[in-house]
Coordinates of C-alpha atoms in Angstrom, one line a residue:
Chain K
X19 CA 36.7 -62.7 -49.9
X20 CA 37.6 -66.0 -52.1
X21 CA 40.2 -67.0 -50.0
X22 CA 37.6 -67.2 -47.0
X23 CA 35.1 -69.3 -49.1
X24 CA 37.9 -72.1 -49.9
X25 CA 38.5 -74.3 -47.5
X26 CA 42.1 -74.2 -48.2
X27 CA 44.5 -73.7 -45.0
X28 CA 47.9 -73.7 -46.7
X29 CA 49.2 -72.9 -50.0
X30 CA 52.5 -74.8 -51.2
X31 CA 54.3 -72.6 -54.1
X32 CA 56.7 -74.0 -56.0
X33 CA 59.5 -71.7 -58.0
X34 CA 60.7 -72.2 -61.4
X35 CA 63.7 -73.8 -59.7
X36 CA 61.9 -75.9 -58.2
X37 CA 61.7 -74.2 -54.3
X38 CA 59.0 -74.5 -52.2
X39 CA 57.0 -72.6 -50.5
X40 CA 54.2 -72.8 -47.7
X41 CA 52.1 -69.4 -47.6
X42 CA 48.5 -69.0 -45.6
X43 CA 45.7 -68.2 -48.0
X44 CA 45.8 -64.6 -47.1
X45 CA 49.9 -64.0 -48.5
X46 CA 48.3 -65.4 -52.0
X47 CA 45.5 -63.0 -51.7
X48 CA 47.0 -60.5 -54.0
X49 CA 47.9 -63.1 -56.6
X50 CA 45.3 -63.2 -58.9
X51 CA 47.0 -66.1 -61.0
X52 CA 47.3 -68.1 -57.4
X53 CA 43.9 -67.0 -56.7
X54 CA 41.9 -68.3 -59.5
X55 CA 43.9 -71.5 -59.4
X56 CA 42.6 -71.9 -55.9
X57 CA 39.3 -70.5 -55.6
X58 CA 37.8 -73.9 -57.9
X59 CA 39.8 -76.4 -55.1
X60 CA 38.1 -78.1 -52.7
X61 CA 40.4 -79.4 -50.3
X62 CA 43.0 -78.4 -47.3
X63 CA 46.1 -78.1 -49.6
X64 CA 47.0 -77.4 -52.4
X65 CA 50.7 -77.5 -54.3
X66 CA 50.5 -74.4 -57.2
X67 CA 53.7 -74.6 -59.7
X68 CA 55.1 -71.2 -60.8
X69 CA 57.2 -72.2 -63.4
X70 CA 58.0 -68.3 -64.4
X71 CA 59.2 -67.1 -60.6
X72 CA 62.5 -68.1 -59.9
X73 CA 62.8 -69.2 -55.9
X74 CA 64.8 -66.0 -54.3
X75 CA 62.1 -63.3 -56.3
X76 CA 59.0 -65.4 -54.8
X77 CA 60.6 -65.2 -51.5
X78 CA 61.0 -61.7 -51.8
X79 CA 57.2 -61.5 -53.2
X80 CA 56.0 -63.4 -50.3
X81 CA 58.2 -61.2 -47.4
X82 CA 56.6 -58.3 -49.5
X83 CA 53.0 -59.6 -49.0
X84 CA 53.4 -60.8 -45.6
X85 CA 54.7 -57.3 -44.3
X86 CA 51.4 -55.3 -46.7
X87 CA 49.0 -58.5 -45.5
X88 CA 49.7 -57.4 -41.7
X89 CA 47.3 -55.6 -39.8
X90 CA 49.5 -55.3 -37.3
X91 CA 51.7 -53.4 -38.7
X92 CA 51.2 -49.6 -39.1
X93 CA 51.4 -47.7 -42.3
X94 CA 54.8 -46.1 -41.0
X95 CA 56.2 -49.3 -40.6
X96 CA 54.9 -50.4 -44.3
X97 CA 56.2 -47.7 -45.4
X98 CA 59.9 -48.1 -43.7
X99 CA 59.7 -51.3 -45.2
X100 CA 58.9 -50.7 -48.9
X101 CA 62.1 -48.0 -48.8
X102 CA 64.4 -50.7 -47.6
X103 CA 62.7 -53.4 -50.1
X104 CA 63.6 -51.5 -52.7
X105 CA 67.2 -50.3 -51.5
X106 CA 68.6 -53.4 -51.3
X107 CA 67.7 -54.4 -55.2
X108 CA 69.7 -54.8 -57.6
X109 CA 68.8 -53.6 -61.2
X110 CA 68.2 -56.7 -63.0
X111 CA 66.1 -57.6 -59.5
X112 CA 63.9 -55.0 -60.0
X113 CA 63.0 -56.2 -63.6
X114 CA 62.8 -59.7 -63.2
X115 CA 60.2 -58.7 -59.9
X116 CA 57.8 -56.3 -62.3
X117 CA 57.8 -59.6 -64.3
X118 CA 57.0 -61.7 -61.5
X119 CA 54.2 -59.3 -60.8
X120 CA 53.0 -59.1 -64.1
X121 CA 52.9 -62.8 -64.6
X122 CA 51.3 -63.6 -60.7
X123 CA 48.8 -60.5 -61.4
X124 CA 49.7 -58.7 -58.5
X125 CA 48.4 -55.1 -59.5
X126 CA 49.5 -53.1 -56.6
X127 CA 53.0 -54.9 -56.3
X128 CA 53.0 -54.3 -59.9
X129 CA 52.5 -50.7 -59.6
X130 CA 54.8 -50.3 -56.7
X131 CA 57.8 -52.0 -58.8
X132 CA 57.2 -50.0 -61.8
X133 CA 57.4 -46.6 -59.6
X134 CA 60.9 -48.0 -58.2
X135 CA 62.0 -48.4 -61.8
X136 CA 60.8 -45.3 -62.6
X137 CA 62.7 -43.8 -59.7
X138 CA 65.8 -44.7 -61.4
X139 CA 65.4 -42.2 -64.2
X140 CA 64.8 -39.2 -61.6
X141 CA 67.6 -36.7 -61.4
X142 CA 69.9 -38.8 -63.3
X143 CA 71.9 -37.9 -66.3
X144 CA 71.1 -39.8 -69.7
X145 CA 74.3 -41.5 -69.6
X146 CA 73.4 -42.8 -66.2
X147 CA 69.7 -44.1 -67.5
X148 CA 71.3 -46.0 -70.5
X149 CA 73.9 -47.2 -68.5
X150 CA 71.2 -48.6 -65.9
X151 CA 68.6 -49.9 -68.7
X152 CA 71.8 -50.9 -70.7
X153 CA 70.6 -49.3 -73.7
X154 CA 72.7 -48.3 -76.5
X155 CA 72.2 -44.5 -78.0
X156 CA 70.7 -45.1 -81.6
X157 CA 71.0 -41.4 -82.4
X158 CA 73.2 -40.4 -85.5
X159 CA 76.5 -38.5 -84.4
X160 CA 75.0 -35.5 -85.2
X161 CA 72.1 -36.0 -83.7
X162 CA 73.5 -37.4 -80.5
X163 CA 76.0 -34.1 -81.1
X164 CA 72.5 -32.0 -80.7
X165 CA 71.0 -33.5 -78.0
X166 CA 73.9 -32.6 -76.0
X167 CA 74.1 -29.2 -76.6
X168 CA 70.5 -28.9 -76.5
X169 CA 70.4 -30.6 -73.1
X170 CA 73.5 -30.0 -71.6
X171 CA 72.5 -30.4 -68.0
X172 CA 70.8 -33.5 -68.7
X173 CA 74.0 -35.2 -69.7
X174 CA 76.1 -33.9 -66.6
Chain C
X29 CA 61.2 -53.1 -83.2
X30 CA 63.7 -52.2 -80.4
X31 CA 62.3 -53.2 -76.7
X32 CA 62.2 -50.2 -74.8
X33 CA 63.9 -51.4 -71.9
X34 CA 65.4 -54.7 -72.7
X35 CA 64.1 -58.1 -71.4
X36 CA 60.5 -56.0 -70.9
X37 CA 57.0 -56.6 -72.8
X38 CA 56.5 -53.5 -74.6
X39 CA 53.4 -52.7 -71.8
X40 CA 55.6 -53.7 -68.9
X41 CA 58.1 -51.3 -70.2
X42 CA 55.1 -48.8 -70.3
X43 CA 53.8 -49.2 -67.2
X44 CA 57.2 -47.7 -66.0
X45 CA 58.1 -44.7 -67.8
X46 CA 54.7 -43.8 -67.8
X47 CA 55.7 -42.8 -63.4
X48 CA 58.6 -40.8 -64.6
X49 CA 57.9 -37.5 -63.2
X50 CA 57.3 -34.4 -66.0
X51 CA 61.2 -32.9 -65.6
X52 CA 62.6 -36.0 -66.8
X53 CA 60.9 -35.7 -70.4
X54 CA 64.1 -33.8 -71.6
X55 CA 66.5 -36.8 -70.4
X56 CA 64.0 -39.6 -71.4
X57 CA 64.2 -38.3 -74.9
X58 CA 67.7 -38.4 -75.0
X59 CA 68.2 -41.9 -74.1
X60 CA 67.2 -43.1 -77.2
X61 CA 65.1 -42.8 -80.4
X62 CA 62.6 -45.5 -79.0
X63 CA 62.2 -43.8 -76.0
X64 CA 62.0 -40.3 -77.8
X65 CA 59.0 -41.7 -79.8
X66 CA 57.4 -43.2 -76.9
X67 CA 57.3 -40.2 -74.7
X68 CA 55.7 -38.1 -77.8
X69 CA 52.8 -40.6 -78.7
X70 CA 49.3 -39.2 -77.5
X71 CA 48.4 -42.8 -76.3
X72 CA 51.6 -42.1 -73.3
X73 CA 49.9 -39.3 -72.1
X74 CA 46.8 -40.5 -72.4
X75 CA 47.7 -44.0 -70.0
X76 CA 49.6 -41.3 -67.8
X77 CA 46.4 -39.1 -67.3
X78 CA 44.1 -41.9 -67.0
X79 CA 45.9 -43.9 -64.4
X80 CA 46.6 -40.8 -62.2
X81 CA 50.6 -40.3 -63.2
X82 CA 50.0 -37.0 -64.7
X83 CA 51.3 -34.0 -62.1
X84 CA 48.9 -31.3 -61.4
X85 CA 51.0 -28.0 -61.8
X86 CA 50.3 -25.0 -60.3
X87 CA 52.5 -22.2 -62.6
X88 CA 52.8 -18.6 -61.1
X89 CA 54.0 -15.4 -62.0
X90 CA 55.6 -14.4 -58.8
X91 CA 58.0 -11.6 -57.7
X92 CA 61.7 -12.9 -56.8
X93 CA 62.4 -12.4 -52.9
X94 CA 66.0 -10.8 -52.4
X95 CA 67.3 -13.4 -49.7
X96 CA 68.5 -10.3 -47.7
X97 CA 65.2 -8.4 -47.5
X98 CA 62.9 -11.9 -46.7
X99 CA 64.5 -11.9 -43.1
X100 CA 62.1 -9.1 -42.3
X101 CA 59.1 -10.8 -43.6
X102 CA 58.0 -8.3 -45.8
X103 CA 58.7 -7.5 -49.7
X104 CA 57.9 -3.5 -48.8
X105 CA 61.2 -2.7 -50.0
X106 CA 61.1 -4.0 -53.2
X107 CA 60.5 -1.3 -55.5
X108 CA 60.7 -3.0 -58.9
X109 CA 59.8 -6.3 -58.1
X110 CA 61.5 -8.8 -60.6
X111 CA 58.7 -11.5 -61.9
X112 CA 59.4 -15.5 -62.2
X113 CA 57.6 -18.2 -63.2
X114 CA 57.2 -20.4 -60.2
X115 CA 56.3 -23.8 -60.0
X116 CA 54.0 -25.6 -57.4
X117 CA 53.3 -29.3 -57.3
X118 CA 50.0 -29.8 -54.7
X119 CA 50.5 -33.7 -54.5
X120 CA 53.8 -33.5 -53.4
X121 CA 54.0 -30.1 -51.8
X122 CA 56.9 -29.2 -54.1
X123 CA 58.1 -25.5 -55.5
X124 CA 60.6 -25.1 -58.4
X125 CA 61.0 -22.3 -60.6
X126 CA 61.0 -22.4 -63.8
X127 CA 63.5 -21.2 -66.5
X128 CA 63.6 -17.7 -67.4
X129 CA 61.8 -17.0 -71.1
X130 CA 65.2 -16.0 -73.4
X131 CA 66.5 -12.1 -73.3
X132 CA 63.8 -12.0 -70.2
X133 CA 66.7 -13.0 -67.5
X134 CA 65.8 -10.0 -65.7
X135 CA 62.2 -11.1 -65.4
X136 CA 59.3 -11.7 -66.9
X137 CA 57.1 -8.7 -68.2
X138 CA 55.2 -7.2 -65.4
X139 CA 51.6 -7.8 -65.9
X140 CA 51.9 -10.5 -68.6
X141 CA 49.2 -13.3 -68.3
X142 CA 49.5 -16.7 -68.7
X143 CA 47.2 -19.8 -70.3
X144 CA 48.5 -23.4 -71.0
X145 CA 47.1 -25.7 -73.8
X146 CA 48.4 -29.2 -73.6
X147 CA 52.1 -29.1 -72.6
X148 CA 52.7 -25.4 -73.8
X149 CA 52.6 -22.7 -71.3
X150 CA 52.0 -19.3 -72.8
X151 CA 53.4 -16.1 -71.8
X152 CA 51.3 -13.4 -73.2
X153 CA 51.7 -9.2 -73.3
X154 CA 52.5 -7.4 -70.3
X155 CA 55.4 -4.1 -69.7
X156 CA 58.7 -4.6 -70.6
X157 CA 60.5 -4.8 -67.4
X158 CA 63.8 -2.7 -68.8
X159 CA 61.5 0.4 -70.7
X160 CA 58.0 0.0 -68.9
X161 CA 56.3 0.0 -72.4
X162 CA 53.2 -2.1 -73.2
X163 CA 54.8 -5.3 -74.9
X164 CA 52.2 -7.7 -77.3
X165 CA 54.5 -10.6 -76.9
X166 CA 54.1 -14.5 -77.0
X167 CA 56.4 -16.7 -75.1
X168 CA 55.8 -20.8 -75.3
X169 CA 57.3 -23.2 -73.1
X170 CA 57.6 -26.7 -73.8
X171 CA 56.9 -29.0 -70.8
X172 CA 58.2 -31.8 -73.0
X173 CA 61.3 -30.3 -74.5
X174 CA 61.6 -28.2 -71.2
X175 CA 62.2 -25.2 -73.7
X176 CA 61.4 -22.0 -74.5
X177 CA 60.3 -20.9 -78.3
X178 CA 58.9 -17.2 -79.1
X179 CA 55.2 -17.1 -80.6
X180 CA 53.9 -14.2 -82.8
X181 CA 52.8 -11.2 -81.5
X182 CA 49.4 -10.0 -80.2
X183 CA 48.6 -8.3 -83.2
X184 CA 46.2 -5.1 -83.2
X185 CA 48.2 -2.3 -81.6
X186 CA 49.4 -2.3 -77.7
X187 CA 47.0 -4.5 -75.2
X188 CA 47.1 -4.5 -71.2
X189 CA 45.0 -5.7 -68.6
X190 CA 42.7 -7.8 -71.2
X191 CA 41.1 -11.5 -70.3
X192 CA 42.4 -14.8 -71.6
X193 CA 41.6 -18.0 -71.3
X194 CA 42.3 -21.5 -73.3
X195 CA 40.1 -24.2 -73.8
X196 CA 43.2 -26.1 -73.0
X197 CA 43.4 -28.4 -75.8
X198 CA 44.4 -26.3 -78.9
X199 CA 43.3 -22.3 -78.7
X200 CA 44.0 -19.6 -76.4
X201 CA 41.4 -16.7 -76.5
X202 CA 42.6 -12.9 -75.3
X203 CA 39.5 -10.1 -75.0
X204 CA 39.4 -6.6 -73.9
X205 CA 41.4 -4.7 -72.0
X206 CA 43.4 -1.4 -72.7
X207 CA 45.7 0.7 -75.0
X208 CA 48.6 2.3 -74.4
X209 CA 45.8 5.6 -74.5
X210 CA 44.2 3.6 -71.5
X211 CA 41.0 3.4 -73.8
X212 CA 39.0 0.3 -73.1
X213 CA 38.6 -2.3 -75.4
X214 CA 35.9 -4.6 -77.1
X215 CA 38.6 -6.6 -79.2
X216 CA 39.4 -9.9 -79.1
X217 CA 41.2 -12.7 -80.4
X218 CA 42.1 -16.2 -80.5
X219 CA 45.4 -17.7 -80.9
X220 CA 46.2 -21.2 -82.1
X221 CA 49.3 -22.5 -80.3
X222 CA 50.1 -24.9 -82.5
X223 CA 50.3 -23.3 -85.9
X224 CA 51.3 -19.8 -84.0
X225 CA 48.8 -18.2 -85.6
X226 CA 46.4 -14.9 -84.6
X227 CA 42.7 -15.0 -85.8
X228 CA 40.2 -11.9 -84.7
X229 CA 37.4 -12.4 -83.2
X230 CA 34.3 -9.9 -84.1
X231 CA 33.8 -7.1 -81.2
X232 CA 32.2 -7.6 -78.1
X233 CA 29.0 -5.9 -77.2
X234 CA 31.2 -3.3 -74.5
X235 CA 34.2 -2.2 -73.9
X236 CA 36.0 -4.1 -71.1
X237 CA 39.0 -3.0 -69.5
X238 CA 40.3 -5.1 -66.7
X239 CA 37.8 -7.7 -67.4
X240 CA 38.6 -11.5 -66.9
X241 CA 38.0 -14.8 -69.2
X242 CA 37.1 -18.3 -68.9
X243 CA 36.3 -21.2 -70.7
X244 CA 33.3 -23.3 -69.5
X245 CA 31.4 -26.2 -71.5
X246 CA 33.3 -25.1 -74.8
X247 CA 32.1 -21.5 -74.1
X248 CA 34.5 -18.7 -74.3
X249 CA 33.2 -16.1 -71.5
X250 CA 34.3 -12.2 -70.8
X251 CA 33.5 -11.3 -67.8
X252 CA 33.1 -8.2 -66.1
X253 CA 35.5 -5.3 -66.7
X254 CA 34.8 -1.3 -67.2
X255 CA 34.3 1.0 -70.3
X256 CA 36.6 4.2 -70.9
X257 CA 33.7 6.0 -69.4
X258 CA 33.7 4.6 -66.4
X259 CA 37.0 4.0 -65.3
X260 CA 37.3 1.3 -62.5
X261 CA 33.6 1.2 -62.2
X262 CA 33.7 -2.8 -62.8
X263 CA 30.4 -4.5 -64.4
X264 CA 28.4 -6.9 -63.3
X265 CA 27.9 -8.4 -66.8
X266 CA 29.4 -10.8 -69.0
X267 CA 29.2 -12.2 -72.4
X268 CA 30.0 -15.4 -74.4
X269 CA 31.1 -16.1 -77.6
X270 CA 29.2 -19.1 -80.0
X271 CA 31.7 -20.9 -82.3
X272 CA 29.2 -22.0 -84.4
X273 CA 27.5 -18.6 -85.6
X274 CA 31.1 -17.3 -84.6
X275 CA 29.5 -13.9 -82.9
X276 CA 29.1 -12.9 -79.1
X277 CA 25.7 -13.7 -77.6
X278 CA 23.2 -11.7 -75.6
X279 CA 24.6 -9.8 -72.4
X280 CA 24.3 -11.9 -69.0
X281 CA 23.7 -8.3 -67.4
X282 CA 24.2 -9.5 -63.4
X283 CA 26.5 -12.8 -64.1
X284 CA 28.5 -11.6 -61.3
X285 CA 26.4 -10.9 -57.8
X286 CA 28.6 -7.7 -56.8
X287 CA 30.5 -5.2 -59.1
X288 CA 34.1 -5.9 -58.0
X289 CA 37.1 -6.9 -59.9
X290 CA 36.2 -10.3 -61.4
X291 CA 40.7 -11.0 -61.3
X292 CA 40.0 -13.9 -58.6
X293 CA 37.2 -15.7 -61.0
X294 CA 38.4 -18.9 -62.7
X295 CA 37.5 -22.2 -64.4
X296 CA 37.2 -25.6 -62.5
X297 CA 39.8 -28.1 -63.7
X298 CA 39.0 -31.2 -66.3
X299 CA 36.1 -32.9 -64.9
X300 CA 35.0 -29.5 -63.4
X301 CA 32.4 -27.8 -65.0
X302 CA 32.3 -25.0 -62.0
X303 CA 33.4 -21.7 -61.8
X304 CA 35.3 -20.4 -58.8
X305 CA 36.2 -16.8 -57.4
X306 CA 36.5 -14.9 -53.9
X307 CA 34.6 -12.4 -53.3
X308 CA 33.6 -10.6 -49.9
X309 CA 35.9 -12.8 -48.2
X310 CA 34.2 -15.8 -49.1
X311 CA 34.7 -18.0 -51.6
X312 CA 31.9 -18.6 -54.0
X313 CA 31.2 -20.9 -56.4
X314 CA 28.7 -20.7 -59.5
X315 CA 25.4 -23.2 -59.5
X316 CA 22.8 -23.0 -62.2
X317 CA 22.8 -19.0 -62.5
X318 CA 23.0 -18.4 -58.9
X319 CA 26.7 -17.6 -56.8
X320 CA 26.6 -19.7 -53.4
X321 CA 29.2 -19.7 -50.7
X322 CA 31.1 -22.5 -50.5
X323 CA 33.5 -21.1 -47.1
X324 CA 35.3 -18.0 -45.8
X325 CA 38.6 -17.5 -47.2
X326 CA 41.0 -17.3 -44.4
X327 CA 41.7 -14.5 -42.2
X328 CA 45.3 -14.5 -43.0
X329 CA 44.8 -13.8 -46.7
X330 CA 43.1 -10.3 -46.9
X331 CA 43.9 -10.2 -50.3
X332 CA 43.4 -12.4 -52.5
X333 CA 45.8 -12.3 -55.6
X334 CA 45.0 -15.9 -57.2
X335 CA 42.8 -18.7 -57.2
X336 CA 43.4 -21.5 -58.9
X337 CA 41.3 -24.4 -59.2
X338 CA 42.1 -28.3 -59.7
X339 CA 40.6 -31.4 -59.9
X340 CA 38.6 -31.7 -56.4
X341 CA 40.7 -28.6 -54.9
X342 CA 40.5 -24.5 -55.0
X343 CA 44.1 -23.2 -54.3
X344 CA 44.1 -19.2 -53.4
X345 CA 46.9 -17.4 -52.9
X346 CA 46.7 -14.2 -51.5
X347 CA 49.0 -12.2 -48.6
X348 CA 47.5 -10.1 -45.6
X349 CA 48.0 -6.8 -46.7
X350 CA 49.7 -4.5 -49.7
X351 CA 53.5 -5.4 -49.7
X352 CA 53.0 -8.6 -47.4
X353 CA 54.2 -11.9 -47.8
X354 CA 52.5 -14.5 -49.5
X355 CA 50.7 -17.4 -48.7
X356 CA 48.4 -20.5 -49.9
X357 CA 45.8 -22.1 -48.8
X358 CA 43.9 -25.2 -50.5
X359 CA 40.2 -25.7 -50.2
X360 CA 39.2 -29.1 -50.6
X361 CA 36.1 -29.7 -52.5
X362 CA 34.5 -32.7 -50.8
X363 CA 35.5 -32.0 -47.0
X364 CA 34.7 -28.2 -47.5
X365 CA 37.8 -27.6 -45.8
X366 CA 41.3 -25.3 -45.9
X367 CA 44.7 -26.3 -45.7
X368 CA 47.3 -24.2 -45.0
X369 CA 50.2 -24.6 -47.9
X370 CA 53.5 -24.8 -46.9
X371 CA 55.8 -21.9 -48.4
X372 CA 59.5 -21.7 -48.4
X373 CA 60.6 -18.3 -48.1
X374 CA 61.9 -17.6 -51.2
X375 CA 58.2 -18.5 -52.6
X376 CA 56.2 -15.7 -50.8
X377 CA 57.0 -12.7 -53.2
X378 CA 53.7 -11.2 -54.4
X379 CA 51.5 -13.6 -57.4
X380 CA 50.5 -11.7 -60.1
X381 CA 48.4 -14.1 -61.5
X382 CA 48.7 -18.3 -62.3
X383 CA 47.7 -21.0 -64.2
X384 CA 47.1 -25.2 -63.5
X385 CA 48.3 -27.5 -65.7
X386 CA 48.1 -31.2 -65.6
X387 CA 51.5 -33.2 -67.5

């Protein structure tokens, strides 16, 4: 793994505002931006600027990799965790986090964030999915006039 | 252009309604015209199949349990069995039911078959539940617009108990069966979803009544079947039709290895070039020209009203005697091995037949 060839013991992150964070190489693993930065160092630390990851969304990042980076932990437990993650978020949090994982190149985390926002469309009437996504209806009266009749449950 | 969900790149934004599950298409078009259009575009569906989003749908025709006769355990009772669509999702081990076709509210017609090409699921022929007559009808639902539209009829006078099969992109094909004279037939024909439009197909080489029809490597094949003559005497053999001379090839006289009902046989999914069926309690798949057993179908399910087959999985569905409940089990294509499927009881009425979808 090219955490294990680097010599590197700790990583020093530093959010957009300017918070700081010590990680061991293996928290980073899943951050392929982090991880190409590092893997052409040659040294015991290294400070990586993140200047598009506010402070509280890495530190949410990092609890999120430290729990998945565990062997420790069983898959139950992972599992127990990734509900709660995603309970206590906000809608705007998960947004600005699929950025964060876009931007750090964190496929998995990526994945797992875009199946929570996803989740927010399930069951949910259209009102409550524009409301959410804070989109405005572009539809013509009449068509908006036909969609609900159309799709009268979906509007409940 | 309007972001599809604000403050999102455009493939960010993607990457999430692409994991929307398949009954939130009506609701997703309805949010806006952006997301309307995206939902629609090929290349959505396409990112949702290749990155492993799309569900795999099992769709049944199955008979309605009457909550006060299921306590037994047994649908014995039921004399006129009311038909459903039911809907079983294998990755999440989910059953739903689906809505019923308009004027059809006291089921679907008994006997009617069903193929799916793209997000259309076709109801074809079958009796009328209300007068028992042979009915030629066409029923389409829309997985996107989770609605139902009417298709033209079967044309070419009454049709029961024929094959059909899609080649689940664009055409459904329909061949043999019977009249309402119970004369066997060698008709066939192909219908294009789409356009709703019937095309005949020249005459197969026999007359095949209760015969069954797949479509493997762009081949249409009839398999199997009886002529008037020899009335539930099922044939061994089968023949396929050539699109590009547009006639039926030469008789595959033993294509099946014993002469039994060929209802069980069926197509493998996508990737699958295989054909499945059960026969002699075992279920068999084909290999070059030759049938091999691939493992005994449970002893719960002595008979076997279904299979389906997905990517990497055979489901059958079948119950342990006439008028029993019914069950599922899943045989998993690398490990060789059966899983039991988890019923509720109001999803053990008796399967007429089925059909796999992936949306």
């Amino acid at each position: 793994m090219a955490a294990e060839k680097s010599s590197i013991k700790i990583i020093t992150l530093i959010a957009a505002d300017g918070s700081v964070f010590e990680v061991e190489p293996n928290i980073v693993k899943e951050m392929k931006t982090v991880q190409s930065y590092i893997d052409e160092l040659d040294q015991n630390t290294v400070s990586i600027p993140l200047p598009n990851v506010f402070g509280n969304d890495l530190a949410m990042i990092i609890e999120y990799c430290k729990k998945h980076a565990s062997e420790e932990e069983t898959k139950e437990a992972k599992e127990e965790f990734d509900f709660e993650f995603v309970k206590r978020m906000k809608s705007d949090d998960k947004l600005r986090l699929l950025q964060a994982a876009s931007y750090l190149n964190m496929e998995s985390f990526l994945q797992f964030m875009a199946k929570a926002i996803a989740a927010e469309i399930e069951n949910q009437s259209v009102e409550f999915v524009r409301d959410y996504f804070q989109i405005e209806s572009d539809f013509t009266p009449e068509e908006e006039a036909e969609l609900r009749k159309e799709n009268e449950w979906a509007f409940k | 252009m309007m972001e599809l969900i604000s403050g999102l790149p455009e493939d960010l934004a993607r990457d999430c309604l692409i994991r929307v599950s398949y009954q939130q298409f009506p609701t997703v078009a309805s949010v806006c015209k952006g997301w309307k259009t995206e939902i629609l575009t090929p290349e959505y569906h396409r990112q949702r199949r290749r990155t492993g989003q799309a569900q795999k749908v099992l769709v049944m025709v199955q008979a309605r349990i009457e909550p006060d006769k299921s306590e037994t355990g047994s649908t014995k009772r039921l004399t006129n069995p009311v038909y459903r669509l039911s809907v079983f999702e294998p990755e999440k081990s989910t059953w739903s039911e689906l809505p019923a076709p308009p004027g059809y509210s006291s089921g679907l017609p008994v006997m009617c078959q069903l193929a799916c090409v793209g997000y259309d699921l076709v109801v074809l022929g079958g009796l009328d539940p209300d007068t028992w007559k042979a009915s030629n009808s066409v029923f389409v639902y829309n997985f996107l617009s989770a609605k139902w539209r009417c298709g033209t009829q079967m044309p070419g006078g009454s049709r029961m108990f024929f094959g059909c099969a899609s080649d689940a992109r664009r055409m459904i094909f329909v061949a043999g069966g019977h009249d309402d004279e119970k004369n066997a037939l060698r008709s066939a024909l192909m219908y294009d979803v789409a356009v709703d439009e019937w095309v005949e197909l020249p005459e197969m080489s026999s007359e095949r009544d209760e015969c069954k029809a797949v479509f493997r490597r762009g081949r249409f094949i009839v398999v199997g079947g009886y002529t008037t003559e020899n009335q539930g005497r099922f044939e061994k053999s089968a023949e396929v039709f050539d699109f590009v001379t547009w006639k039926w090839g030469q008789v595959e006289k033993e294509f099946l290895d014993c002469a039994t009902c060929p209802m069980t046989l069926v197509n493998g999914g996508d990737c699958d070039e295989s054909v499945y069926m059960c026969c002699g309690g075992e279920l068999v798949t084909m290999r070059g020209h030759t049938w091999q057993k691939m493992g005994k179908v449970p002893d719960e399910i002595r008979n076997v009203a279904y299979v389906g087959a997905f990517g990497g999985a055979v489901v059958v569905i079948g119950s342990n005697g006439y008028g029993e409940v019914h069950m599922g089990y899943v045989f998993d294509l690398r490990s060789y091995k059966w899983r039991k499927l988890d019923c509720p009881k109001g999803f053990t009425g008796h399967v007429q037949t089925g059909c796999v979808l992936e949306i």
